[in-house]
Short mmCIF file of N, CA and C in Angstrom, two decimals:
data_model
loop_
_atom_site.label_atom_id
_atom_site.label_comp_id
_atom_site.label_asym_id
_atom_site.label_seq_id
_atom_site.Cartn_x
_atom_site.Cartn_y
_atom_site.Cartn_z
N UNK B 1421 -78.01 44.73 119.95
CA UNK B 1421 -77.90 43.50 119.33
C UNK B 1421 -77.43 43.81 117.86
N UNK B 1422 -76.50 43.06 117.66
CA UNK B 1422 -75.83 43.22 116.26
C UNK B 1422 -76.55 42.64 115.09
N UNK B 1423 -76.84 43.11 114.09
CA UNK B 1423 -77.59 42.58 112.86
C UNK B 1423 -76.76 41.53 112.11
N UNK B 1424 -77.43 40.62 111.67
CA UNK B 1424 -76.48 39.55 110.84
C UNK B 1424 -76.27 40.19 109.38
N UNK B 1425 -75.16 39.77 108.94
CA UNK B 1425 -74.96 40.31 107.55
C UNK B 1425 -75.72 39.25 106.73
N UNK B 1426 -75.62 39.65 105.34
CA UNK B 1426 -76.31 38.79 104.23
C UNK B 1426 -75.58 37.46 104.13
N UNK B 1427 -74.33 37.42 104.32
CA UNK B 1427 -73.57 36.06 104.21
C UNK B 1427 -73.90 35.23 105.43
N UNK B 1428 -74.01 35.77 106.63
CA UNK B 1428 -74.35 35.04 107.91
C UNK B 1428 -75.77 34.54 107.61
N UNK B 1429 -76.83 35.22 107.25
CA UNK B 1429 -78.07 34.74 107.06
C UNK B 1429 -78.18 33.67 106.06
N UNK B 1430 -77.35 33.74 104.99
CA UNK B 1430 -77.22 32.73 103.94
C UNK B 1430 -76.67 31.28 104.74
N UNK B 1431 -75.69 31.64 105.49
CA UNK B 1431 -75.15 30.37 106.19
C UNK B 1431 -76.19 29.70 107.22
N UNK B 1432 -76.93 30.53 107.88
CA UNK B 1432 -78.24 29.97 108.71
C UNK B 1432 -78.97 29.26 107.95
N UNK B 1433 -79.45 29.80 106.83
CA UNK B 1433 -80.44 29.30 105.85
C UNK B 1433 -79.98 27.83 105.35
N UNK B 1434 -78.63 27.76 104.95
CA UNK B 1434 -78.15 26.46 104.51
C UNK B 1434 -78.15 25.51 105.43
N UNK B 1435 -77.68 25.86 106.69
CA UNK B 1435 -77.58 25.10 107.89
C UNK B 1435 -78.93 24.36 108.23
N UNK B 1436 -79.92 25.33 108.24
CA UNK B 1436 -81.35 24.84 108.53
C UNK B 1436 -81.80 23.79 107.41
N UNK B 1437 -81.51 24.20 106.14
CA UNK B 1437 -82.03 23.27 105.22
C UNK B 1437 -81.24 21.83 105.13
N UNK B 1438 -79.86 21.87 105.47
CA UNK B 1438 -79.27 20.65 105.82
C UNK B 1438 -79.80 19.83 107.00
N UNK B 1439 -80.15 20.66 108.04
CA UNK B 1439 -80.57 19.93 109.22
C UNK B 1439 -81.98 19.12 108.83
N UNK B 1440 -82.77 19.88 108.16
CA UNK B 1440 -84.15 19.18 107.72
C UNK B 1440 -83.99 18.12 107.01
N UNK B 1441 -83.13 18.20 105.79
CA UNK B 1441 -82.67 17.01 104.87
C UNK B 1441 -82.34 15.90 105.75
N UNK B 1442 -81.42 16.20 106.64
CA UNK B 1442 -81.02 15.05 107.53
C UNK B 1442 -81.96 14.38 108.46
N UNK B 1443 -82.77 15.22 108.99
CA UNK B 1443 -83.99 14.76 109.71
C UNK B 1443 -84.91 13.91 109.07
N UNK B 1444 -85.30 14.35 107.84
CA UNK B 1444 -86.08 13.66 106.85
C UNK B 1444 -85.65 12.31 106.49
N UNK B 1445 -84.24 12.16 106.22
CA UNK B 1445 -83.46 10.89 105.95
C UNK B 1445 -83.50 10.05 107.01
N UNK B 1446 -83.32 10.45 108.19
CA UNK B 1446 -83.37 9.64 109.38
C UNK B 1446 -84.73 9.05 109.68
N UNK B 1447 -85.83 9.85 109.49
CA UNK B 1447 -87.02 9.52 109.78
C UNK B 1447 -87.41 8.27 108.68
N UNK B 1448 -86.99 8.68 107.37
CA UNK B 1448 -87.27 7.62 106.19
C UNK B 1448 -86.47 6.38 106.62
N UNK B 1449 -85.39 6.42 107.16
CA UNK B 1449 -84.63 5.15 107.37
C UNK B 1449 -85.25 4.43 108.57
N UNK B 1450 -85.61 5.22 109.59
CA UNK B 1450 -86.32 4.52 110.71
C UNK B 1450 -87.65 3.76 110.33
N UNK B 1451 -88.49 4.46 109.42
CA UNK B 1451 -89.65 3.81 108.99
C UNK B 1451 -89.35 2.70 108.13
N UNK B 1452 -88.35 2.64 107.51
CA UNK B 1452 -87.92 1.44 106.70
C UNK B 1452 -87.55 0.24 107.51
N UNK B 1453 -86.69 0.63 108.55
CA UNK B 1453 -86.17 -0.47 109.55
C UNK B 1453 -87.35 -0.99 110.32
N UNK B 1454 -88.49 -0.16 110.72
CA UNK B 1454 -89.52 -0.57 111.67
C UNK B 1454 -90.35 -1.71 110.74
N UNK B 1455 -90.59 -1.38 109.51
CA UNK B 1455 -91.38 -2.40 108.74
C UNK B 1455 -90.78 -3.74 108.32
N UNK B 1456 -89.35 -3.81 108.59
CA UNK B 1456 -88.85 -5.13 108.15
C UNK B 1456 -89.33 -6.14 109.24
N UNK B 1457 -89.85 -7.24 108.59
CA UNK B 1457 -90.24 -8.44 109.40
C UNK B 1457 -89.21 -8.93 110.18
N UNK B 1458 -89.14 -9.12 111.55
CA UNK B 1458 -88.07 -9.89 112.12
C UNK B 1458 -88.61 -11.42 112.44
N UNK B 1459 -88.21 -12.23 112.03
CA UNK B 1459 -88.76 -13.74 112.04
C UNK B 1459 -88.60 -14.07 113.51
N UNK B 1460 -89.75 -14.52 114.18
CA UNK B 1460 -89.62 -14.81 115.52
C UNK B 1460 -89.66 -16.39 115.52
N UNK B 1461 -88.65 -17.02 115.94
CA UNK B 1461 -88.33 -18.62 116.05
C UNK B 1461 -88.97 -19.04 117.36
N UNK B 1462 -89.75 -19.94 117.40
CA UNK B 1462 -90.24 -20.58 118.53
C UNK B 1462 -89.35 -21.70 118.86
N UNK B 1463 -88.71 -21.65 120.08
CA UNK B 1463 -87.69 -22.81 120.64
C UNK B 1463 -88.47 -23.39 121.83
N UNK B 1464 -88.34 -24.94 121.56
CA UNK B 1464 -88.92 -25.67 122.66
C UNK B 1464 -87.92 -26.17 123.51
N UNK B 1465 -88.03 -25.92 124.89
CA UNK B 1465 -86.81 -26.33 125.97
C UNK B 1465 -87.66 -27.11 127.00
N UNK B 1466 -87.36 -28.42 127.17
CA UNK B 1466 -87.98 -29.07 128.17
C UNK B 1466 -87.34 -28.76 129.60
N UNK B 1467 -86.28 -28.54 129.67
CA UNK B 1467 -85.34 -28.20 130.96
C UNK B 1467 -84.52 -27.12 130.77
N UNK B 1468 -84.78 -25.90 130.96
CA UNK B 1468 -83.99 -24.71 130.84
C UNK B 1468 -82.81 -24.73 131.81
N UNK B 1469 -82.87 -25.45 132.97
CA UNK B 1469 -81.86 -25.66 133.89
C UNK B 1469 -80.76 -26.55 133.50
N UNK B 1470 -80.95 -27.48 132.69
CA UNK B 1470 -79.92 -28.29 131.85
C UNK B 1470 -79.29 -27.58 130.66
N UNK B 1471 -80.07 -26.59 130.07
CA UNK B 1471 -79.68 -25.84 128.88
C UNK B 1471 -80.55 -26.22 127.85
N UNK B 1472 -80.50 -25.29 126.87
CA UNK B 1472 -81.44 -25.29 125.62
C UNK B 1472 -80.57 -24.85 124.41
N UNK B 1473 -80.33 -25.69 123.43
CA UNK B 1473 -79.73 -25.26 122.21
C UNK B 1473 -80.47 -24.57 121.42
N UNK B 1474 -79.97 -23.19 121.01
CA UNK B 1474 -80.74 -22.35 120.05
C UNK B 1474 -80.43 -22.56 118.71
N UNK B 1475 -81.10 -22.39 117.78
CA UNK B 1475 -80.77 -22.53 116.34
C UNK B 1475 -79.37 -22.16 116.01
N UNK B 1476 -78.97 -20.98 116.55
CA UNK B 1476 -77.76 -20.32 116.01
C UNK B 1476 -76.59 -20.95 116.73
N UNK B 1477 -76.71 -22.03 117.49
CA UNK B 1477 -75.52 -22.79 118.16
C UNK B 1477 -75.30 -22.27 119.50
N UNK B 1478 -75.95 -21.19 119.95
CA UNK B 1478 -75.79 -20.76 121.54
C UNK B 1478 -76.54 -21.65 122.32
N UNK B 1479 -76.39 -21.48 123.60
CA UNK B 1479 -77.02 -22.37 124.67
C UNK B 1479 -77.55 -21.21 125.82
N UNK B 1480 -78.81 -21.52 125.89
CA UNK B 1480 -79.62 -20.75 126.96
C UNK B 1480 -79.69 -21.55 128.18
N UNK B 1481 -79.59 -20.92 129.28
CA UNK B 1481 -79.67 -21.83 130.61
C UNK B 1481 -80.11 -20.89 131.87
N UNK B 1482 -81.17 -21.36 132.49
CA UNK B 1482 -81.50 -20.69 133.68
C UNK B 1482 -80.80 -21.42 134.93
N UNK B 1483 -80.46 -20.61 136.15
CA UNK B 1483 -79.79 -21.15 137.17
C UNK B 1483 -80.68 -22.04 137.93
N UNK B 1484 -81.97 -21.71 137.87
CA UNK B 1484 -83.00 -22.58 138.72
C UNK B 1484 -84.30 -22.33 138.18
N UNK B 1485 -85.38 -22.91 138.53
CA UNK B 1485 -86.61 -22.74 138.21
C UNK B 1485 -87.24 -21.35 138.67
N UNK B 1486 -87.64 -20.58 137.75
CA UNK B 1486 -87.95 -19.17 138.10
C UNK B 1486 -89.17 -19.12 139.11
N UNK B 1487 -89.06 -18.23 139.99
CA UNK B 1487 -90.17 -17.95 140.88
C UNK B 1487 -90.52 -16.54 140.85
N UNK B 1488 -91.84 -16.17 141.07
CA UNK B 1488 -92.29 -14.91 140.91
C UNK B 1488 -91.64 -14.05 142.06
N UNK B 1489 -91.11 -12.76 141.86
CA UNK B 1489 -90.49 -12.00 142.78
C UNK B 1489 -89.27 -12.39 143.27
N UNK B 1490 -88.67 -13.46 142.81
CA UNK B 1490 -87.27 -13.85 143.12
C UNK B 1490 -86.28 -13.78 142.03
N UNK B 1491 -85.31 -13.21 142.15
CA UNK B 1491 -84.24 -13.09 141.11
C UNK B 1491 -83.67 -14.55 140.77
N UNK B 1492 -83.45 -14.69 139.49
CA UNK B 1492 -82.74 -15.92 138.87
C UNK B 1492 -81.82 -15.45 137.82
N UNK B 1493 -80.83 -16.33 137.38
CA UNK B 1493 -79.77 -15.81 136.48
C UNK B 1493 -80.06 -16.59 135.12
N UNK B 1494 -79.94 -16.03 134.10
CA UNK B 1494 -79.98 -16.63 132.77
C UNK B 1494 -78.50 -16.31 132.12
N UNK B 1495 -78.29 -17.45 131.62
CA UNK B 1495 -76.72 -17.44 131.03
C UNK B 1495 -76.98 -17.80 129.46
N UNK B 1496 -76.25 -16.96 128.57
CA UNK B 1496 -76.33 -17.36 127.22
C UNK B 1496 -74.90 -17.53 126.69
N UNK B 1497 -74.64 -18.71 126.21
CA UNK B 1497 -73.16 -19.29 126.04
C UNK B 1497 -73.00 -19.11 124.51
N UNK B 1498 -71.80 -18.89 124.00
CA UNK B 1498 -71.56 -18.74 122.58
C UNK B 1498 -72.32 -18.04 121.62
N UNK B 1499 -72.75 -16.62 122.40
CA UNK B 1499 -73.63 -15.87 121.72
C UNK B 1499 -72.62 -14.96 120.87
N UNK B 1500 -73.31 -14.09 120.13
CA UNK B 1500 -72.39 -13.04 119.41
C UNK B 1500 -71.75 -11.89 120.14
N UNK B 1501 -71.21 -10.85 119.43
CA UNK B 1501 -70.49 -9.80 120.02
C UNK B 1501 -71.49 -8.69 120.57
N UNK B 1502 -72.65 -8.66 120.19
CA UNK B 1502 -73.61 -7.50 120.71
C UNK B 1502 -74.43 -8.14 121.84
N UNK B 1503 -74.67 -7.29 122.80
CA UNK B 1503 -75.44 -7.69 123.97
C UNK B 1503 -76.88 -8.19 123.74
N UNK B 1504 -77.25 -9.33 123.94
CA UNK B 1504 -78.59 -9.82 123.80
C UNK B 1504 -79.47 -9.14 124.86
N UNK B 1505 -80.86 -9.14 124.46
CA UNK B 1505 -81.70 -8.73 125.43
C UNK B 1505 -82.86 -9.61 125.51
N UNK B 1506 -83.71 -9.55 126.65
CA UNK B 1506 -84.89 -10.57 126.79
C UNK B 1506 -85.98 -9.75 127.22
N UNK B 1507 -87.18 -10.15 126.66
CA UNK B 1507 -88.37 -9.45 127.08
C UNK B 1507 -89.30 -10.46 127.56
N UNK B 1508 -90.05 -10.35 128.87
CA UNK B 1508 -90.85 -11.30 129.36
C UNK B 1508 -92.30 -10.77 129.33
N UNK B 1509 -93.37 -11.71 128.92
CA UNK B 1509 -94.64 -11.42 128.81
C UNK B 1509 -95.52 -12.74 129.06
N UNK B 1510 -96.82 -12.47 129.13
CA UNK B 1510 -97.61 -13.65 129.09
C UNK B 1510 -98.78 -13.43 128.00
N UNK B 1511 -99.21 -14.42 127.44
CA UNK B 1511 -100.27 -14.29 126.51
C UNK B 1511 -101.61 -13.88 126.87
N UNK B 1512 -102.01 -12.97 126.34
CA UNK B 1512 -103.38 -12.01 126.69
C UNK B 1512 -103.30 -11.53 127.95
N UNK B 1513 -101.97 -11.16 128.50
CA UNK B 1513 -102.20 -10.47 129.85
C UNK B 1513 -100.87 -9.42 129.79
N UNK B 1514 -101.24 -8.20 130.17
CA UNK B 1514 -100.40 -7.11 130.11
C UNK B 1514 -99.43 -7.33 131.41
N UNK B 1515 -98.16 -7.62 131.33
CA UNK B 1515 -97.37 -7.78 132.57
C UNK B 1515 -96.46 -6.68 132.65
N UNK B 1516 -96.67 -5.46 132.03
CA UNK B 1516 -95.83 -4.26 132.09
C UNK B 1516 -94.54 -4.48 131.28
N UNK B 1517 -93.64 -3.71 131.54
CA UNK B 1517 -92.25 -3.43 130.84
C UNK B 1517 -91.38 -4.48 131.62
N UNK B 1518 -90.91 -5.45 131.06
CA UNK B 1518 -90.09 -6.48 131.65
C UNK B 1518 -88.98 -6.84 130.59
N UNK B 1519 -88.09 -5.88 130.31
CA UNK B 1519 -87.01 -6.19 129.33
C UNK B 1519 -85.54 -6.17 130.20
N UNK B 1520 -84.86 -7.01 129.92
CA UNK B 1520 -83.48 -6.99 130.46
C UNK B 1520 -82.43 -7.12 129.33
N UNK B 1521 -81.34 -6.46 129.68
CA UNK B 1521 -79.99 -6.54 128.73
C UNK B 1521 -79.09 -7.49 129.50
N UNK B 1522 -78.45 -8.35 128.72
CA UNK B 1522 -77.51 -9.29 129.22
C UNK B 1522 -76.24 -8.36 129.25
N UNK B 1523 -75.33 -8.79 130.23
CA UNK B 1523 -73.97 -8.23 130.31
C UNK B 1523 -73.03 -9.38 130.11
N UNK B 1524 -71.89 -8.94 129.77
CA UNK B 1524 -70.73 -9.84 129.35
C UNK B 1524 -70.24 -10.29 130.64
N UNK B 1525 -69.86 -11.71 130.72
CA UNK B 1525 -69.39 -12.35 131.90
C UNK B 1525 -68.38 -13.53 131.19
N UNK B 1526 -67.13 -12.95 130.97
CA UNK B 1526 -66.30 -13.93 130.49
C UNK B 1526 -66.68 -14.25 129.01
N UNK B 1527 -66.78 -15.54 128.65
CA UNK B 1527 -67.23 -15.90 127.34
C UNK B 1527 -68.68 -16.21 127.16
N UNK B 1528 -69.46 -15.56 128.08
CA UNK B 1528 -70.73 -15.68 127.92
C UNK B 1528 -71.60 -14.35 128.30
N UNK B 1529 -72.83 -14.42 128.20
CA UNK B 1529 -73.68 -13.19 128.55
C UNK B 1529 -74.58 -13.76 129.71
N UNK B 1530 -74.92 -12.74 130.64
CA UNK B 1530 -75.85 -13.16 131.76
C UNK B 1530 -76.71 -11.96 132.04
N UNK B 1531 -77.80 -12.36 132.44
CA UNK B 1531 -78.89 -11.40 133.01
C UNK B 1531 -79.54 -11.88 134.21
N UNK B 1532 -79.60 -10.95 135.21
CA UNK B 1532 -80.29 -11.18 136.51
C UNK B 1532 -81.76 -10.73 136.21
N UNK B 1533 -82.64 -11.75 136.28
CA UNK B 1533 -84.13 -11.36 136.18
C UNK B 1533 -84.96 -11.68 137.19
N UNK B 1534 -85.87 -10.78 137.63
CA UNK B 1534 -86.99 -10.85 138.52
C UNK B 1534 -88.44 -10.73 137.82
N UNK B 1535 -89.13 -11.84 137.96
CA UNK B 1535 -90.47 -11.75 137.18
C UNK B 1535 -91.59 -11.30 138.17
N UNK B 1536 -92.39 -10.42 137.74
CA UNK B 1536 -93.39 -10.05 138.72
C UNK B 1536 -94.41 -11.06 138.87
N UNK B 1537 -95.36 -10.68 139.90
CA UNK B 1537 -96.41 -11.68 140.34
C UNK B 1537 -97.48 -11.47 139.37
N UNK B 1538 -98.19 -12.46 138.97
CA UNK B 1538 -99.29 -12.48 138.20
C UNK B 1538 -100.54 -12.50 139.07
N UNK B 1539 -101.47 -11.72 138.93
CA UNK B 1539 -102.61 -11.79 139.82
C UNK B 1539 -103.62 -12.92 139.67
N UNK B 1540 -103.49 -13.36 138.34
CA UNK B 1540 -104.21 -14.64 138.11
C UNK B 1540 -103.59 -15.88 138.67
N UNK B 1541 -102.42 -15.80 139.14
CA UNK B 1541 -101.60 -16.90 139.55
C UNK B 1541 -101.13 -17.81 138.62
N UNK B 1542 -100.99 -17.37 137.33
CA UNK B 1542 -100.43 -18.12 136.15
C UNK B 1542 -98.91 -18.10 136.21
N UNK B 1543 -98.34 -19.10 135.69
CA UNK B 1543 -96.92 -19.25 135.69
C UNK B 1543 -96.40 -19.34 134.31
N UNK B 1544 -97.25 -19.26 133.26
CA UNK B 1544 -97.00 -19.54 131.94
C UNK B 1544 -96.24 -18.22 131.31
N UNK B 1545 -95.08 -18.27 131.16
CA UNK B 1545 -94.27 -17.09 130.73
C UNK B 1545 -93.72 -17.26 129.09
N UNK B 1546 -93.63 -16.18 128.42
CA UNK B 1546 -92.97 -16.16 127.18
C UNK B 1546 -91.80 -15.20 127.41
N UNK B 1547 -90.65 -15.73 126.79
CA UNK B 1547 -89.42 -14.98 126.83
C UNK B 1547 -89.18 -14.75 125.43
N UNK B 1548 -89.01 -13.54 124.84
CA UNK B 1548 -88.44 -13.18 123.60
C UNK B 1548 -87.18 -12.73 123.72
N UNK B 1549 -86.12 -13.59 123.12
CA UNK B 1549 -84.83 -13.22 123.35
C UNK B 1549 -84.30 -12.67 121.95
N UNK B 1550 -83.81 -11.56 121.98
CA UNK B 1550 -83.26 -10.96 120.83
C UNK B 1550 -81.61 -11.07 120.97
N UNK B 1551 -81.05 -11.69 119.85
CA UNK B 1551 -79.72 -11.76 119.76
C UNK B 1551 -79.20 -11.40 118.33
N UNK B 1552 -78.60 -10.28 118.27
CA UNK B 1552 -78.23 -9.75 116.90
C UNK B 1552 -79.37 -9.66 116.03
N UNK B 1553 -79.37 -10.45 114.82
CA UNK B 1553 -80.52 -10.36 113.87
C UNK B 1553 -81.48 -11.49 114.12
N UNK B 1554 -81.17 -12.32 115.35
CA UNK B 1554 -81.99 -13.46 115.60
C UNK B 1554 -82.99 -12.95 116.75
N UNK B 1555 -84.19 -13.66 116.66
CA UNK B 1555 -85.22 -13.36 117.79
C UNK B 1555 -85.76 -14.74 117.98
N UNK B 1556 -85.79 -15.16 119.19
CA UNK B 1556 -86.41 -16.59 119.64
C UNK B 1556 -87.36 -16.34 120.67
N UNK B 1557 -88.32 -17.19 120.70
CA UNK B 1557 -89.42 -17.23 121.71
C UNK B 1557 -89.36 -18.65 122.49
N UNK B 1558 -89.17 -18.41 123.88
CA UNK B 1558 -89.14 -19.53 124.54
C UNK B 1558 -90.27 -19.39 125.67
N UNK B 1559 -91.02 -20.53 125.69
CA UNK B 1559 -92.05 -20.72 126.70
C UNK B 1559 -91.53 -21.43 127.87
N UNK B 1560 -91.79 -21.00 129.10
CA UNK B 1560 -91.38 -21.55 130.26
C UNK B 1560 -92.41 -21.33 131.37
N UNK B 1561 -92.30 -22.22 132.37
CA UNK B 1561 -93.27 -21.99 133.62
C UNK B 1561 -92.53 -21.50 134.96
N UNK B 1562 -93.15 -20.69 135.66
CA UNK B 1562 -92.51 -20.32 136.91
C UNK B 1562 -93.48 -20.80 138.11
N UNK B 1563 -92.91 -20.86 139.09
CA UNK B 1563 -93.53 -21.21 140.58
C UNK B 1563 -94.08 -20.08 141.30
#
């Protein structure tokens, strides 16, 4: 095995120091981003099948009344350039990981969603929609 020269050791030391500074900077940036409050705006929608106007001008629509364990389609029209995501939960009940990323479909975004069965029989869902810098909460009922 060949020994490293003094110059090679110096290069390794500088590279390790640069890596440590980069890592510390990324951790600091992440912690700053994590603590930024994202305002969650509650949106009231009486009929999601007809469409619901969001404060940013986009329209949220379900293709049918959601049923547990059956796929349904959510469409988001006039949304921004980045792919939105939706996370589904119930109040005071752990429903597992239920996050969906929308995919581009022409001039709109779509997500095919399947909700799990709730053992309590509840159909009261919360959808947290993340769209760029905006975050909306929509309450809805499933069958």
